[in-house]
Short mmCIF file of C-alpha atoms and ligand atoms in Angstrom, two decimals:
data_model
loop_
_atom_site.label_atom_id
_atom_site.label_comp_id
_atom_site.label_asym_id
_atom_site.label_seq_id
_atom_site.Cartn_x
_atom_site.Cartn_y
_atom_site.Cartn_z
CA MET V 1 0.10 0.16 0.06
CA TYR V 2 0.85 3.30 0.30
CA THR V 3 2.38 2.81 3.57
CA THR V 4 3.49 -0.99 3.53
CA GLU V 5 7.36 -1.74 3.61
CA LEU V 6 8.13 -1.43 0.15
CA ASP V 7 12.38 -1.41 0.50
CA LYS V 8 12.95 -4.70 1.41
CA THR V 9 16.45 -3.95 2.40
CA ALA V 10 14.93 -1.16 4.75
CA THR V 11 17.15 -2.13 7.93
CA ALA V 12 14.85 -3.67 11.11
CA PRO V 13 13.55 -1.88 13.68
CA THR V 14 15.50 -2.41 15.97
CA PRO V 15 16.61 -0.54 18.93
CA ILE V 16 18.64 1.67 19.32
CA GLY V 17 22.01 1.36 21.97
CA GLY V 18 22.21 3.63 24.14
CA GLU V 19 18.70 4.35 25.45
CA ASP V 20 16.84 4.85 28.23
CA PRO V 21 15.56 1.58 29.40
CA ALA V 22 12.70 3.63 31.25
CA LEU V 23 11.53 6.08 28.65
CA ILE V 24 11.03 3.08 26.35
CA ALA V 25 9.32 1.56 28.89
CA ALA V 26 6.76 4.95 29.65
CA PHE V 27 6.65 5.07 25.83
CA GLU V 28 6.19 1.52 25.60
CA ALA V 29 2.88 2.06 27.57
CA ARG V 30 1.67 5.51 26.48
CA VAL V 31 1.64 3.53 22.91
CA ALA V 32 -0.32 0.48 24.36
CA ALA V 33 -3.09 2.75 25.99
CA ASP V 34 -3.58 4.13 23.07
CA GLU V 35 -2.33 7.56 23.63
CA PHE V 36 -0.78 10.00 21.00
CA ILE V 37 3.25 10.77 20.23
CA GLU V 38 3.29 14.57 19.53
CA PRO V 39 6.51 15.95 17.93
CA LYS V 40 7.96 16.82 21.12
CA ASP V 41 7.25 13.85 23.00
CA TRP V 42 9.79 11.69 23.70
CA MET V 43 10.52 8.27 21.45
CA PRO V 44 12.72 5.68 20.28
CA GLU V 45 14.96 6.63 17.76
CA ALA V 46 13.65 3.37 15.83
CA TYR V 47 10.08 4.23 16.28
CA ARG V 48 11.06 7.90 14.79
CA ARG V 49 12.94 6.37 11.76
CA THR V 50 10.34 3.69 10.80
CA LEU V 51 7.56 6.69 10.81
CA THR V 52 9.67 9.26 8.58
CA ARG V 53 10.16 5.92 6.35
CA GLN V 54 6.77 5.49 6.08
CA ILE V 55 5.11 8.86 5.90
CA SER V 56 7.69 10.07 3.56
CA GLN V 57 6.82 7.03 1.46
CA HIS V 58 3.20 7.91 1.96
CA ALA V 59 3.72 11.35 0.88
CA HIS V 60 5.79 10.10 -2.56
CA SER V 61 2.90 8.02 -3.71
CA GLU V 62 0.21 10.68 -3.50
CA ILE V 63 2.36 13.63 -5.15
CA VAL V 64 3.32 10.28 -7.72
CA GLY V 65 0.04 9.22 -8.10
CA MET V 66 -0.98 12.76 -9.79
CA LEU V 67 1.04 11.84 -12.90
CA PRO V 68 -0.70 8.72 -14.33
CA GLU V 69 -4.35 10.98 -14.05
CA GLY V 70 -2.80 14.06 -15.11
CA ASN V 71 -1.62 12.22 -18.08
CA TRP V 72 -5.55 12.17 -19.19
CA LEU V 73 -7.09 15.31 -17.93
CA THR V 74 -6.64 16.88 -21.96
CA ARG V 75 -8.79 13.56 -23.15
CA ALA V 76 -11.90 13.79 -20.53
CA PRO V 77 -14.37 13.21 -22.59
CA SER V 78 -16.12 15.72 -21.39
CA LEU V 79 -16.40 19.40 -19.00
CA LYS V 80 -17.94 17.54 -16.11
CA ARG V 81 -15.47 15.14 -15.92
CA LYS V 82 -12.68 17.27 -16.50
CA ALA V 83 -13.50 19.19 -13.68
CA ILE V 84 -13.88 16.68 -11.64
CA LEU V 85 -10.55 14.82 -12.65
CA LEU V 86 -8.67 18.08 -12.22
CA ALA V 87 -10.47 18.54 -8.23
CA LYS V 88 -9.03 14.75 -7.85
CA ILE V 89 -5.90 15.54 -8.30
CA GLN V 90 -5.42 18.73 -6.74
CA ASP V 91 -6.82 16.77 -4.12
CA GLU V 92 -4.11 14.39 -4.14
CA GLY V 93 -1.05 16.61 -4.32
CA GLY V 94 -3.02 18.72 -1.32
CA HIS V 95 -2.90 15.08 0.70
CA GLY V 96 1.33 14.69 -0.09
CA LEU V 97 1.51 18.40 1.41
CA TYR V 98 -0.28 17.51 4.76
CA LEU V 99 1.59 14.01 5.20
CA TYR V 100 5.31 15.77 4.55
CA CYS V 101 4.04 18.46 6.94
CA ALA V 102 3.80 14.93 9.59
CA ALA V 103 6.72 13.71 8.24
CA GLU V 104 8.55 17.12 8.89
CA THR V 105 8.14 17.24 12.51
CA LEU V 106 10.28 14.01 12.90
CA GLY V 107 12.85 16.13 12.32
CA THR V 108 13.48 15.58 8.00
CA SER V 109 13.73 18.63 6.00
CA ARG V 110 10.77 18.94 3.00
CA GLU V 111 13.99 19.84 0.85
CA GLN V 112 15.67 16.15 1.88
CA MET V 113 12.85 14.03 1.33
CA ILE V 114 12.22 15.98 -2.40
CA ASP V 115 16.10 14.88 -3.35
CA ALA V 116 15.34 11.52 -1.92
CA LEU V 117 12.34 11.27 -4.31
CA HIS V 118 14.28 12.97 -7.12
CA SER V 119 16.94 11.41 -6.49
CA GLY V 120 15.24 7.83 -7.01
CA ARG V 121 16.35 6.66 -3.45
CA ALA V 122 12.90 6.72 -2.08
CA LYS V 123 10.24 4.66 -2.26
CA TYR V 124 6.31 5.36 -3.76
CA SER V 125 3.62 2.72 -4.04
CA THR V 126 4.02 0.43 -7.17
CA ILE V 127 0.78 1.38 -8.91
CA PHE V 128 1.79 4.40 -10.06
CA ASN V 129 4.30 2.22 -12.29
CA TYR V 130 1.86 1.27 -14.57
CA PRO V 131 0.94 2.96 -17.14
CA THR V 132 -2.75 4.64 -17.80
CA LEU V 133 -3.64 3.55 -21.16
CA ASN V 134 -7.46 4.84 -22.46
CA TRP V 135 -10.44 6.61 -20.13
CA ALA V 136 -11.25 3.58 -18.31
CA ASP V 137 -8.26 3.23 -16.58
CA ILE V 138 -9.15 6.76 -14.77
CA GLY V 139 -12.42 4.72 -13.64
CA ALA V 140 -11.02 1.83 -12.78
CA ILE V 141 -7.79 3.36 -10.47
CA GLY V 142 -10.68 6.22 -8.70
CA TRP V 143 -12.81 3.05 -8.12
CA LEU V 144 -9.77 -0.03 -7.26
CA VAL V 145 -6.60 2.18 -6.15
CA ASP V 146 -8.56 5.02 -4.22
CA GLY V 147 -10.97 2.49 -2.85
CA ALA V 148 -7.20 0.06 -1.64
CA ALA V 149 -6.10 3.41 -0.67
CA ILE V 150 -9.52 4.23 2.13
CA MET V 151 -9.16 0.71 3.17
CA ASN V 152 -5.36 1.21 4.31
CA GLN V 153 -6.00 5.04 5.64
CA VAL V 154 -9.25 4.71 7.32
CA PRO V 155 -7.31 2.84 10.25
CA LEU V 156 -4.44 5.38 9.92
CA GLN V 157 -6.63 7.42 11.62
CA ARG V 158 -6.06 6.30 15.10
CA THR V 159 -1.86 5.78 14.29
CA SER V 160 0.34 6.54 17.08
CA TYR V 161 1.45 9.63 15.71
CA GLY V 162 -0.55 12.26 16.20
CA PRO V 163 0.32 13.99 12.93
CA TYR V 164 0.06 11.50 10.86
CA ALA V 165 -3.32 10.56 12.30
CA ARG V 166 -4.86 14.28 11.82
CA ALA V 167 -3.29 14.24 8.61
CA MET V 168 -5.46 11.10 7.68
CA VAL V 169 -8.55 11.84 9.10
CA ARG V 170 -8.58 15.14 6.49
CA VAL V 171 -6.96 12.66 4.18
CA CYS V 172 -10.21 10.21 4.61
CA LYS V 173 -12.71 13.27 4.54
CA GLU V 174 -11.68 13.86 0.95
CA GLU V 175 -11.46 10.19 -0.53
CA SER V 176 -15.04 8.83 -0.34
CA PHE V 177 -15.44 11.53 -3.62
CA HIS V 178 -12.04 10.36 -5.54
CA GLN V 179 -13.54 6.29 -5.42
CA ARG V 180 -17.14 6.97 -6.49
CA GLN V 181 -16.40 9.63 -8.97
CA GLY V 182 -13.81 5.99 -10.26
CA PHE V 183 -17.35 3.75 -9.85
CA ASP V 184 -19.63 6.38 -11.05
CA ILE V 185 -17.09 6.36 -14.47
CA MET V 186 -16.73 3.14 -14.50
CA LEU V 187 -20.73 2.62 -14.22
CA ALA V 188 -21.01 5.01 -16.91
CA MET V 189 -19.08 2.62 -19.05
CA ALA V 190 -20.37 -0.64 -18.55
CA ASN V 191 -24.30 -0.04 -19.08
CA GLY V 192 -22.56 2.25 -21.96
CA SER V 193 -22.00 0.49 -25.71
CA PRO V 194 -20.65 -3.00 -25.88
CA ALA V 195 -17.33 -1.18 -26.97
CA GLN V 196 -17.49 0.63 -23.64
CA LYS V 197 -17.92 -2.23 -21.31
CA ALA V 198 -15.36 -4.01 -23.26
CA MET V 199 -13.07 -1.23 -22.12
CA ALA V 200 -13.88 -1.44 -18.55
CA GLN V 201 -13.43 -4.99 -18.50
CA ASP V 202 -10.51 -4.72 -19.71
CA ALA V 203 -9.24 -1.78 -17.16
CA LEU V 204 -10.14 -3.68 -14.64
CA ASN V 205 -8.57 -7.17 -15.72
CA ARG V 206 -5.24 -4.81 -15.83
CA TRP V 207 -5.82 -3.12 -12.06
CA TRP V 208 -6.99 -6.49 -10.55
CA TRP V 209 -3.99 -7.66 -9.56
CA PRO V 210 -2.01 -4.76 -8.64
CA SER V 211 -4.42 -2.93 -6.63
CA LEU V 212 -4.03 -6.52 -4.39
CA MET V 213 -0.23 -5.43 -4.87
CA MET V 214 -0.83 -2.34 -2.96
CA PHE V 215 -1.42 -4.13 0.57
CA GLY V 216 2.25 -5.04 0.49
CA PRO V 217 3.75 -8.67 0.77
CA SER V 218 1.82 -11.37 2.74
CA ASP V 219 2.46 -11.17 6.42
CA ASP V 220 4.29 -14.58 6.72
CA ASN V 221 6.80 -12.20 4.29
CA SER V 222 6.52 -8.50 6.20
CA PRO V 223 8.53 -9.26 8.69
CA ASN V 224 8.67 -5.62 10.41
CA THR V 225 4.45 -5.95 10.60
CA ALA V 226 4.81 -7.05 14.18
CA GLN V 227 6.73 -4.17 15.67
CA SER V 228 4.44 -1.73 13.72
CA ILE V 229 1.32 -2.82 15.37
CA ARG V 230 3.03 -3.10 18.48
CA TRP V 231 3.97 0.58 17.80
CA ARG V 232 0.18 1.06 16.98
CA ILE V 233 1.83 3.03 13.40
CA LYS V 234 0.12 -0.12 12.11
CA ARG V 235 -3.41 -0.78 13.16
CA GLU V 236 -4.08 -4.25 10.51
CA THR V 237 -1.56 -6.01 8.86
CA ASN V 238 -1.58 -6.45 5.04
CA ASP V 239 -3.88 -9.71 4.84
CA GLU V 240 -6.19 -8.29 7.11
CA LEU V 241 -6.49 -4.97 4.70
CA ARG V 242 -6.29 -6.92 1.14
CA GLN V 243 -9.42 -9.26 2.65
CA LYS V 244 -11.21 -6.42 3.47
CA PHE V 245 -10.86 -4.53 0.41
CA VAL V 246 -11.58 -7.54 -1.60
CA ASP V 247 -14.93 -8.71 -0.15
CA ALA V 248 -16.27 -4.89 -0.17
CA THR V 249 -14.96 -4.81 -3.66
CA VAL V 250 -15.91 -8.07 -5.10
CA PRO V 251 -20.22 -6.77 -4.85
CA GLN V 252 -19.60 -3.92 -6.91
CA ALA V 253 -17.55 -5.41 -9.59
CA GLU V 254 -21.50 -7.92 -10.17
CA LEU V 255 -22.91 -4.34 -9.59
CA LEU V 256 -21.38 -2.98 -12.63
CA GLY V 257 -21.47 -6.43 -14.35
CA LEU V 258 -17.66 -6.65 -14.82
CA THR V 259 -16.18 -10.08 -14.21
CA ILE V 260 -13.01 -9.96 -11.58
CA PRO V 261 -9.94 -11.65 -13.66
CA ASP V 262 -9.25 -14.62 -10.61
CA PRO V 263 -10.96 -17.81 -11.74
CA ALA V 264 -9.80 -19.40 -7.84
CA LEU V 265 -12.27 -16.63 -6.81
CA LYS V 266 -14.97 -17.57 -4.74
CA TRP V 267 -16.86 -17.35 -1.21
CA ASN V 268 -16.22 -19.37 1.35
CA GLU V 269 -19.04 -19.50 3.89
CA GLU V 270 -17.44 -21.10 6.38
CA ARG V 271 -15.09 -17.76 6.01
CA GLY V 272 -17.57 -15.73 6.09
CA HIS V 273 -14.79 -14.05 2.99
CA TYR V 274 -13.60 -14.69 -0.44
CA ASP V 275 -11.10 -16.88 -1.59
CA PHE V 276 -8.87 -15.55 -3.73
CA GLY V 277 -5.99 -16.44 -6.24
CA GLU V 278 -2.11 -15.96 -5.40
CA ILE V 279 -0.48 -13.10 -6.23
CA GLU V 280 2.54 -13.19 -8.59
CA TRP V 281 5.30 -11.50 -6.41
CA ASP V 282 7.81 -11.36 -8.72
CA GLU V 283 5.60 -8.99 -10.81
CA PHE V 284 5.50 -6.89 -7.56
CA TYR V 285 9.23 -6.72 -6.34
CA ALA V 286 10.34 -6.52 -10.31
CA VAL V 287 7.74 -2.62 -10.05
CA VAL V 288 9.47 -1.82 -6.41
CA ARG V 289 13.01 -1.86 -8.16
CA GLY V 290 11.53 0.44 -10.42
CA GLU V 291 11.79 -1.76 -13.41
CA GLY V 292 10.36 -1.05 -16.59
CA PRO V 293 9.53 2.69 -18.68
CA THR V 294 6.75 4.17 -16.85
CA ALA V 295 8.64 4.54 -13.68
CA LYS V 296 11.84 6.30 -15.66
CA GLU V 297 8.93 8.68 -16.77
CA ARG V 298 7.48 9.41 -13.78
CA MET V 299 10.37 10.53 -12.14
CA LYS V 300 11.11 12.59 -15.36
CA ALA V 301 8.03 13.87 -15.17
CA ARG V 302 8.87 14.94 -11.54
CA ARG V 303 12.18 16.32 -11.61
CA ALA V 304 11.09 18.03 -14.75
CA ALA V 305 8.04 19.78 -12.74
CA TRP V 306 10.76 20.47 -9.96
CA ASN V 307 13.23 22.11 -12.34
CA ASP V 308 10.37 24.13 -14.16
CA GLY V 309 9.01 25.77 -11.15
CA ALA V 310 12.48 26.52 -10.47
CA TRP V 311 11.96 30.38 -11.45
CA VAL V 312 9.02 30.51 -9.61
CA ARG V 313 10.38 30.17 -5.89
CA ALA V 314 13.27 32.09 -6.87
CA ALA V 315 11.42 35.09 -7.83
CA ALA V 316 9.13 34.40 -4.60
CA ASP V 317 12.27 34.25 -2.54
CA ALA V 318 13.76 37.43 -4.10
CA HIS V 319 10.44 39.43 -3.52
CA GLU V 320 10.70 38.15 0.08
CA ALA V 321 14.08 39.69 -0.25
CA LYS V 322 13.50 42.56 -1.73
CA ARG V 323 10.87 43.82 0.90
CA ALA V 324 12.83 42.95 3.87
CA ALA V 325 15.27 44.84 3.15
CA ARG V 326 12.91 47.89 2.85
CA SER V 327 11.18 47.06 5.95
CA ALA V 328 14.46 47.40 7.52
CA ALA V 329 15.80 50.53 6.05
CA ALA V 330 12.59 51.89 6.52
CA ALA V 331 13.05 50.92 10.31
CA ALA V 332 16.48 52.08 10.68
CA MET H 1 21.02 24.61 6.15
CA SER H 2 17.68 23.49 4.29
CA LYS H 3 16.48 25.64 1.47
CA ASP H 4 12.92 25.25 2.15
CA TRP H 5 11.22 27.82 2.62
CA PRO H 6 9.50 29.18 6.42
CA LEU H 7 7.14 27.08 7.70
CA TRP H 8 4.08 28.81 9.07
CA GLU H 9 0.95 27.65 10.99
CA VAL H 10 -2.22 27.34 9.56
CA PHE H 11 -5.28 28.21 11.82
CA VAL H 12 -9.39 28.29 9.68
CA ARG H 13 -12.21 29.76 11.40
CA ALA H 14 -15.17 27.73 10.11
CA ARG H 15 -17.57 29.79 10.62
CA GLY H 16 -18.66 33.15 11.88
CA GLY H 17 -18.89 32.49 15.54
CA LEU H 18 -16.06 29.87 15.73
CA ASP H 19 -12.78 29.80 17.68
CA HIS H 20 -9.81 30.14 15.13
CA ARG H 21 -8.36 26.39 14.60
CA HIS H 22 -5.22 25.23 13.67
CA VAL H 23 -5.76 22.73 10.80
CA GLY H 24 -1.70 22.02 9.66
CA SER H 25 1.01 24.11 7.96
CA VAL H 26 2.27 25.04 4.83
CA HIS H 27 5.53 26.46 3.66
CA ALA H 28 6.07 30.15 2.00
CA PRO H 29 8.78 32.86 2.01
CA ASP H 30 6.01 35.16 3.11
CA ALA H 31 2.75 36.33 4.87
CA GLU H 32 0.79 36.40 1.86
CA MET H 33 2.52 33.24 -0.14
CA ALA H 34 1.60 31.65 3.12
CA LEU H 35 -2.23 32.30 3.12
CA ARG H 36 -2.33 31.61 -0.68
CA HIS H 37 -0.75 28.17 0.15
CA ALA H 38 -3.12 27.66 3.03
CA ARG H 39 -6.06 28.48 0.95
CA ASP H 40 -5.27 26.12 -1.77
CA THR H 41 -4.24 23.43 0.77
CA TYR H 42 -6.82 23.85 3.41
CA THR H 43 -9.86 25.15 2.52
CA ARG H 44 -11.13 23.34 -1.04
CA ARG H 45 -14.09 22.26 -0.36
CA MET H 46 -15.55 25.84 1.92
CA GLU H 47 -13.95 24.65 5.42
CA GLY H 48 -13.24 28.52 7.03
CA VAL H 49 -14.57 31.44 6.66
CA SER H 50 -11.32 33.20 7.68
CA LEU H 51 -7.76 32.43 7.89
CA TRP H 52 -4.85 33.25 9.65
CA VAL H 53 -1.26 32.18 9.34
CA VAL H 54 1.46 32.49 11.75
CA LYS H 55 5.82 31.84 11.71
CA SER H 56 5.91 28.23 13.20
CA THR H 57 9.53 30.30 14.80
CA ASP H 58 7.26 32.64 16.58
CA ILE H 59 5.20 30.13 18.67
CA ALA H 60 6.54 30.20 21.79
CA ALA H 61 5.28 26.10 23.53
CA SER H 62 5.17 24.85 26.87
CA ASP H 63 8.56 21.85 27.22
CA PRO H 64 5.87 18.67 27.60
CA ASP H 65 8.15 16.78 30.57
CA GLN H 66 7.31 19.30 32.91
CA SER H 67 3.79 19.43 31.65
CA GLY H 68 3.42 16.84 34.88
CA GLU H 69 4.39 19.85 37.32
CA LEU H 70 2.80 22.46 35.17
CA PHE H 71 -0.55 20.68 35.26
CA GLU H 72 -0.81 19.26 38.08
CA PRO H 73 -1.66 22.01 40.90
CA ALA H 74 -4.90 22.20 39.19
CA GLN H 75 -5.84 18.65 39.49
CA SER H 76 -6.02 18.85 43.18
CA LYS H 77 -8.47 21.78 43.26
CA ILE H 78 -11.37 19.88 42.24
CA TYR H 79 -13.66 22.21 44.45
CA ARG H 80 -13.68 24.36 40.49
CA HIS H 81 -15.59 21.56 39.41
CA PRO H 82 -19.60 22.47 40.33
CA THR H 83 -19.69 18.27 41.21
CA PHE H 84 -17.66 18.67 44.13
CA TYR H 85 -20.58 20.02 45.63
CA GLU H 86 -23.27 18.42 46.92
CA LEU H 87 -26.71 19.62 47.38
CA PRO H 88 -29.81 18.99 49.05
CA ASP H 89 -32.10 16.72 47.00
CA ALA H 90 -34.90 20.09 47.23
CA VAL H 91 -32.39 22.23 45.06
CA LYS H 92 -33.61 21.25 42.08
CA HIS H 93 -31.63 23.30 39.38
CA MET H 94 -28.47 25.23 40.30
FE1 FE2 B 401 -4.46 10.81 -1.86
FE1 FE2 B 402 -7.47 9.45 -3.57
#
């Protein structure tokens, strides 16, 4: 997901030597009692590092996530759809900003994070390294990708780090519009001409498995989950969230009259959940490693946006410097 | 040193009659730009009728490590709360 550990080489959050055991115990007790940790509170260094990585990765995902959808802004089928998509993409930019601010309270600067993203050191959700081939993809993204994001983000409203939790409350308020506008696109196409319905089915075929992969590796292959759950950084495991998403989405696909591309998908009366097929993890890790042309295109677009905007930032700085010099002269 | 613009804390009054409430922060080179960024970031859905921005470095904050001593005296003065007083049943509204 936006927040799962994508970097398999990332160091597990082991306790850092030299920390006062009494402070650690007091911290653990506060977290276990569901108290929120705030920026100036003492926290273990490993907690700070894990959170910094998770929140900044989440922020990067929001920002890079604007690119696949932005690709279709100028080709939206109507003015209404264009206005809606524009508003949705602007929200995602806002989500990135809320999250960068939350990460900054942990002591990392915005500049460091942007630099980590643009130099390719930072990870973002693999889902945005798939291309958006046609308009139906915009429907599938809103419905499935934002739908998966909601599953992940709702429990994070109660994550133990206060600034992150508050950012998530704000994000969640805005997300359901994203999913609904996507579903609305799918609905229009599924009820349209046979060709339009075929496009909707094709988009579902291509986005289904990547959406399931958004929740990250399965629990027995996710070594840091236990620690993150204990620290209330995560509230539910990858597999729990993935199951919730499948259970919620299958009836929606039926309503659309579309078929989920998984022959193993079947309601399991005993479990009270849908069973579903194996995920191709090799593909997932290839995408995480940034292989494939789309990943390169994404970073190229990000760097271009940053560099092309440099003159605006420089002008704003120059304006402020001039204004400050003037008021200093007036005060002298 | 970071080349980031200074950080500003953003406060929004949701509607007339309510306090301004802290909602988050933005980076901006000056107050005017901070207001513009705050508008775009925090009030896209009519969340407010008024915005304040203040440089984060201009905020003085109490120390969380001292909060025990700082707020403790209030805890022992329970007679400051109306529930401290037991009233005769005959007194219906007070
Ligand atoms: Fe988002
Ligand atoms: Fe979204």
